[in-house]
Each structure stands twice: as C-alpha cells, then as structure tokens.
Amino acid sequence: MEPQVTDNTEQSRFEISTDAGLAGFAEYQLRDGGRIAFVHTVIDPAFGGQGLGGKLARAVLDTARERGLGVLPYCPFIRGWIAKHPEYVDLVPADKRAKFDL
C-alpha cells in the first residue's frame, strides 16, 4: 500500500501510515487569520530512510494550500523542507518569512 496521509483533527495532527501501521505525524495548531502552525514532526525510527518525512511534509503543505491556509513552520523539519522546496515558500505569509529564515 502506498503511504496514506490523513488529518486526525481530534489530535491536531496529520498522520502518515503504511501497511505496517502509523509511521509518523506532524502536529499543528490552527491560528486566527486562516493560518496553520506546524509545531512538531515525528517519523518513527523503524520507518526511517523511506522518504516518509518528505511525503508527509508535501501532503500537509498541499493540504494547507488547498484549504487556503497560511503556514507558520515552527517545526524545524517542516521549515527546512520548505527551504529546500521554494515552490512552497509562498504559503508562509510574506511578513513572517524573515522570522523563519525563508
């Protein structure tokens, strides 16, 4: 099975799962003004080296774009992923990019 990313709204996190189970998650906080703050991302070490962190990051950022949300990448992993994929920098509000070195 291809990894699946779902929004677990009860726990305020996007989860990535494979046929072997839950592989990781990206915790978020919805903020006023139509913004989503990503605060913590975890990939279980048992699933390391499979590119699941990148798949999770792409999925959560694509979802934010689809929902029209600005992204506040407090999580170092999400922030670093955006820095490596400049096509996602526009999701970070222009007045916040310097704060996140983007």
Coordinates of N, CA and C in Angstrom, one line a residue:
M1 N 0.8 -1.2 0.0 CA 0.0 0.0 0.0 C 0.9 1.2 0.0
E2 N 0.5 2.2 -0.8 CA 1.2 3.5 -0.8 C 0.9 4.2 0.5
P3 N 1.9 4.9 1.0 CA 1.7 5.6 2.3 C 0.5 6.6 2.2
Q4 N -0.3 6.7 3.2 CA -1.5 7.5 3.3 C -1.3 8.6 4.4
V5 N -1.7 9.8 4.0 CA -1.7 10.9 5.0 C -3.1 11.3 5.3
T6 N -3.4 11.4 6.6 CA -4.8 11.7 7.0 C -4.7 12.8 8.0
D7 N -5.7 13.6 8.1 CA -5.8 14.7 9.1 C -6.6 14.2 10.3
N8 N -5.9 13.9 11.4 CA -6.5 13.5 12.6 C -6.9 14.8 13.4
T9 N -8.0 15.3 13.2 CA -8.4 16.6 13.8 C -8.6 16.5 15.3
E10 N -8.9 15.3 15.8 CA -9.1 15.2 17.2 C -7.7 15.4 18.0
Q11 N -6.7 15.0 17.3 CA -5.3 15.1 17.9 C -4.5 16.3 17.3
S12 N -5.1 17.0 16.4 CA -4.5 18.2 15.7 C -3.2 17.7 15.1
R13 N -3.2 16.7 14.3 CA -2.0 16.3 13.6 C -2.4 15.5 12.4
F14 N -1.5 15.7 11.4 CA -1.6 14.9 10.2 C -0.7 13.6 10.4
E15 N -1.3 12.5 10.0 CA -0.6 11.2 10.3 C -0.3 10.5 9.0
I16 N 0.9 9.9 8.9 CA 1.3 9.1 7.7 C 1.3 7.6 8.1
S17 N 0.7 6.8 7.4 CA 0.6 5.4 7.7 C 1.0 4.6 6.5
T18 N 1.5 3.4 6.7 CA 1.8 2.4 5.7 C 1.0 1.1 6.1
D19 N 1.2 0.1 5.3 CA 0.6 -1.2 5.6 C 1.1 -1.7 6.9
A20 N 2.3 -1.2 7.4 CA 2.9 -1.7 8.6 C 2.4 -0.9 9.8
G21 N 1.5 0.2 9.6 CA 1.0 1.0 10.7 C 1.4 2.4 10.6
L22 N 1.1 3.1 11.7 CA 1.4 4.5 11.8 C 2.9 4.8 11.8
A23 N 3.4 5.6 10.8 CA 4.8 5.8 10.7 C 5.2 7.1 11.2
G24 N 4.3 8.1 11.4 CA 4.7 9.4 11.9 C 3.6 10.4 11.8
F25 N 3.9 11.6 12.2 CA 2.9 12.6 12.3 C 3.5 14.0 12.3
A26 N 2.7 15.0 11.9 CA 3.0 16.4 12.0 C 1.9 17.1 12.8
E27 N 2.3 17.6 14.0 CA 1.4 18.3 14.9 C 1.2 19.7 14.4
Y28 N 0.0 20.2 14.6 CA -0.3 21.6 14.1 C -1.3 22.2 15.1
Q29 N -1.3 23.6 15.0 CA -2.3 24.4 15.7 C -2.9 25.3 14.7
L30 N -4.2 25.4 14.7 CA -4.9 26.3 13.8 C -4.9 27.7 14.5
R31 N -4.6 28.7 13.8 CA -4.5 30.1 14.3 C -5.5 31.0 13.7
D32 N -5.8 32.1 14.4 CA -6.7 33.1 13.8 C -6.0 33.6 12.5
G33 N -6.9 34.1 11.7 CA -6.4 34.7 10.4 C -6.1 33.7 9.4
G34 N -6.7 32.5 9.5 CA -6.5 31.4 8.5 C -5.1 30.9 8.4
R35 N -4.5 30.7 9.5 CA -3.1 30.1 9.5 C -3.0 28.8 10.2
I36 N -2.1 28.0 9.8 CA -1.8 26.7 10.5 C -0.3 26.7 10.9
A37 N -0.1 26.5 12.2 CA 1.3 26.4 12.7 C 1.7 25.0 12.9
F38 N 2.7 24.6 12.2 CA 3.3 23.3 12.4 C 4.3 23.3 13.5
V39 N 4.1 22.5 14.5 CA 4.9 22.7 15.7 C 5.9 21.5 16.0
H40 N 5.6 20.3 15.4 CA 6.4 19.2 15.7 C 6.1 18.1 14.7
T41 N 7.2 17.5 14.2 CA 7.0 16.4 13.2 C 7.9 15.2 13.7
V42 N 7.3 14.0 13.6 CA 8.0 12.8 14.1 C 7.8 11.7 13.0
I43 N 8.9 11.0 12.7 CA 8.8 9.8 11.9 C 9.5 8.7 12.8
D44 N 8.7 7.7 13.0 CA 9.2 6.5 13.9 C 10.5 6.0 13.3
P45 N 11.5 5.8 14.1 CA 12.8 5.3 13.6 C 12.7 4.0 12.8
A46 N 11.7 3.2 13.1 CA 11.5 2.0 12.4 C 11.2 2.2 10.9
F47 N 10.7 3.4 10.6 CA 10.3 3.8 9.2 C 11.3 4.7 8.6
G48 N 12.4 4.9 9.2 CA 13.4 5.9 8.7 C 14.0 5.4 7.4
G49 N 14.5 6.4 6.6 CA 15.1 6.1 5.3 C 14.2 5.7 4.2
Q50 N 12.9 5.9 4.4 CA 11.9 5.6 3.3 C 11.3 6.8 2.6
G51 N 11.8 8.0 3.0 CA 11.3 9.2 2.4 C 9.9 9.6 2.9
L52 N 9.5 9.0 4.0 CA 8.1 9.3 4.5 C 8.0 10.7 5.1
G53 N 9.1 11.2 5.7 CA 9.1 12.6 6.2 C 8.8 13.6 5.1
G54 N 9.4 13.4 3.9 CA 9.2 14.3 2.8 C 7.8 14.1 2.2
K55 N 7.3 12.9 2.2 CA 5.9 12.7 1.7 C 4.9 13.3 2.7
L56 N 5.2 13.2 3.9 CA 4.3 13.9 4.9 C 4.3 15.4 4.8
A57 N 5.5 16.0 4.7 CA 5.6 17.4 4.5 C 4.9 17.9 3.3
R58 N 5.1 17.2 2.1 CA 4.5 17.6 0.9 C 2.9 17.6 1.1
A59 N 2.4 16.5 1.7 CA 1.0 16.3 1.8 C 0.4 17.4 2.7
V60 N 1.1 17.7 3.8 CA 0.5 18.7 4.8 C 0.5 20.1 4.1
L61 N 1.5 20.4 3.4 CA 1.6 21.7 2.7 C 0.7 21.8 1.6
D62 N 0.5 20.7 0.8 CA -0.5 20.7 -0.2 C -1.9 20.9 0.3
T63 N -2.2 20.3 1.5 CA -3.5 20.4 2.1 C -3.7 21.8 2.6
A64 N -2.7 22.4 3.2 CA -2.8 23.8 3.6 C -3.1 24.7 2.4
R65 N -2.4 24.5 1.3 CA -2.7 25.3 0.1 C -4.1 25.1 -0.4
E66 N -4.6 23.8 -0.4 CA -6.0 23.6 -0.8 C -7.0 24.2 0.1
R67 N -6.7 24.3 1.4 CA -7.6 25.0 2.3 C -7.4 26.5 2.4
G68 N -6.5 27.0 1.7 CA -6.2 28.4 1.7 C -5.6 28.9 3.0
L69 N -4.8 28.1 3.7 CA -4.2 28.5 4.9 C -2.8 29.0 4.8
G70 N -2.4 30.0 5.5 CA -1.0 30.4 5.6 C -0.3 29.4 6.5
V71 N 1.0 29.2 6.3 CA 1.7 28.2 7.1 C 2.8 29.0 7.9
L72 N 2.8 28.6 9.2 CA 3.8 29.1 10.1 C 4.6 27.8 10.5
P73 N 5.8 27.7 9.9 CA 6.6 26.5 10.1 C 7.6 26.6 11.4
Y74 N 7.0 26.5 12.5 CA 7.8 26.5 13.8 C 8.6 25.2 13.9
C75 N 8.1 24.1 13.3 CA 8.8 22.8 13.4 C 10.0 22.9 12.5
P76 N 11.2 22.6 13.0 CA 12.4 22.7 12.2 C 12.4 21.8 10.9
F77 N 11.7 20.7 11.0 CA 11.7 19.8 9.8 C 10.9 20.4 8.7
I78 N 9.7 20.9 9.0 CA 8.8 21.5 8.0 C 9.5 22.8 7.5
R79 N 10.1 23.6 8.3 CA 10.8 24.8 7.9 C 11.9 24.4 6.9
G80 N 12.7 23.4 7.3 CA 13.8 23.0 6.4 C 13.3 22.4 5.1
W81 N 12.2 21.7 5.1 CA 11.7 21.2 3.9 C 11.2 22.3 3.0
I82 N 10.5 23.3 3.5 CA 10.1 24.4 2.7 C 11.3 25.1 2.1
A83 N 12.4 25.3 2.9 CA 13.6 26.0 2.4 C 14.2 25.2 1.2
K84 N 14.1 23.9 1.2 CA 14.6 23.1 0.1 C 13.7 23.0 -1.1
H85 N 12.4 23.4 -0.9 CA 11.4 23.3 -1.9 C 10.7 24.7 -2.1
P86 N 11.4 25.6 -2.7 CA 11.0 27.0 -2.7 C 9.6 27.2 -3.3
E87 N 9.0 26.2 -4.0 CA 7.7 26.4 -4.6 C 6.6 26.4 -3.5
Y88 N 7.1 26.2 -2.2 CA 6.1 26.2 -1.1 C 6.3 27.4 -0.2
V89 N 7.4 28.2 -0.5 CA 7.6 29.4 0.4 C 6.4 30.4 0.4
D90 N 5.7 30.4 -0.8 CA 4.6 31.4 -0.8 C 3.5 31.1 0.2
L91 N 3.5 29.8 0.8 CA 2.5 29.5 1.8 C 2.8 30.2 3.1
V92 N 4.0 30.6 3.3 CA 4.4 31.3 4.6 C 4.1 32.8 4.3
P93 N 3.3 33.4 5.2 CA 2.9 34.8 5.0 C 4.2 35.7 4.8
A94 N 4.2 36.6 3.8 CA 5.3 37.4 3.5 C 5.9 38.1 4.7
D95 N 5.1 38.6 5.6 CA 5.6 39.3 6.8 C 6.2 38.3 7.9
K96 N 6.1 37.0 7.6 CA 6.6 36.1 8.6 C 7.9 35.3 8.0
R97 N 8.2 35.5 6.8 CA 9.3 34.7 6.2 C 10.6 35.0 6.8
A98 N 10.9 36.2 7.1 CA 12.2 36.5 7.7 C 12.3 35.8 9.1
K99 N 11.2 35.8 9.8 CA 11.3 35.1 11.1 C 11.7 33.7 11.0
F100 N 11.3 33.0 9.9 CA 11.6 31.6 9.7 C 12.8 31.4 8.7
D101 N 13.5 32.5 8.4 CA 14.7 32.5 7.5 C 14.3 31.9 6.1
L102 N 13.2 32.4 5.6 CA 12.7 31.9 4.3 C 12.6 33.0 3.3

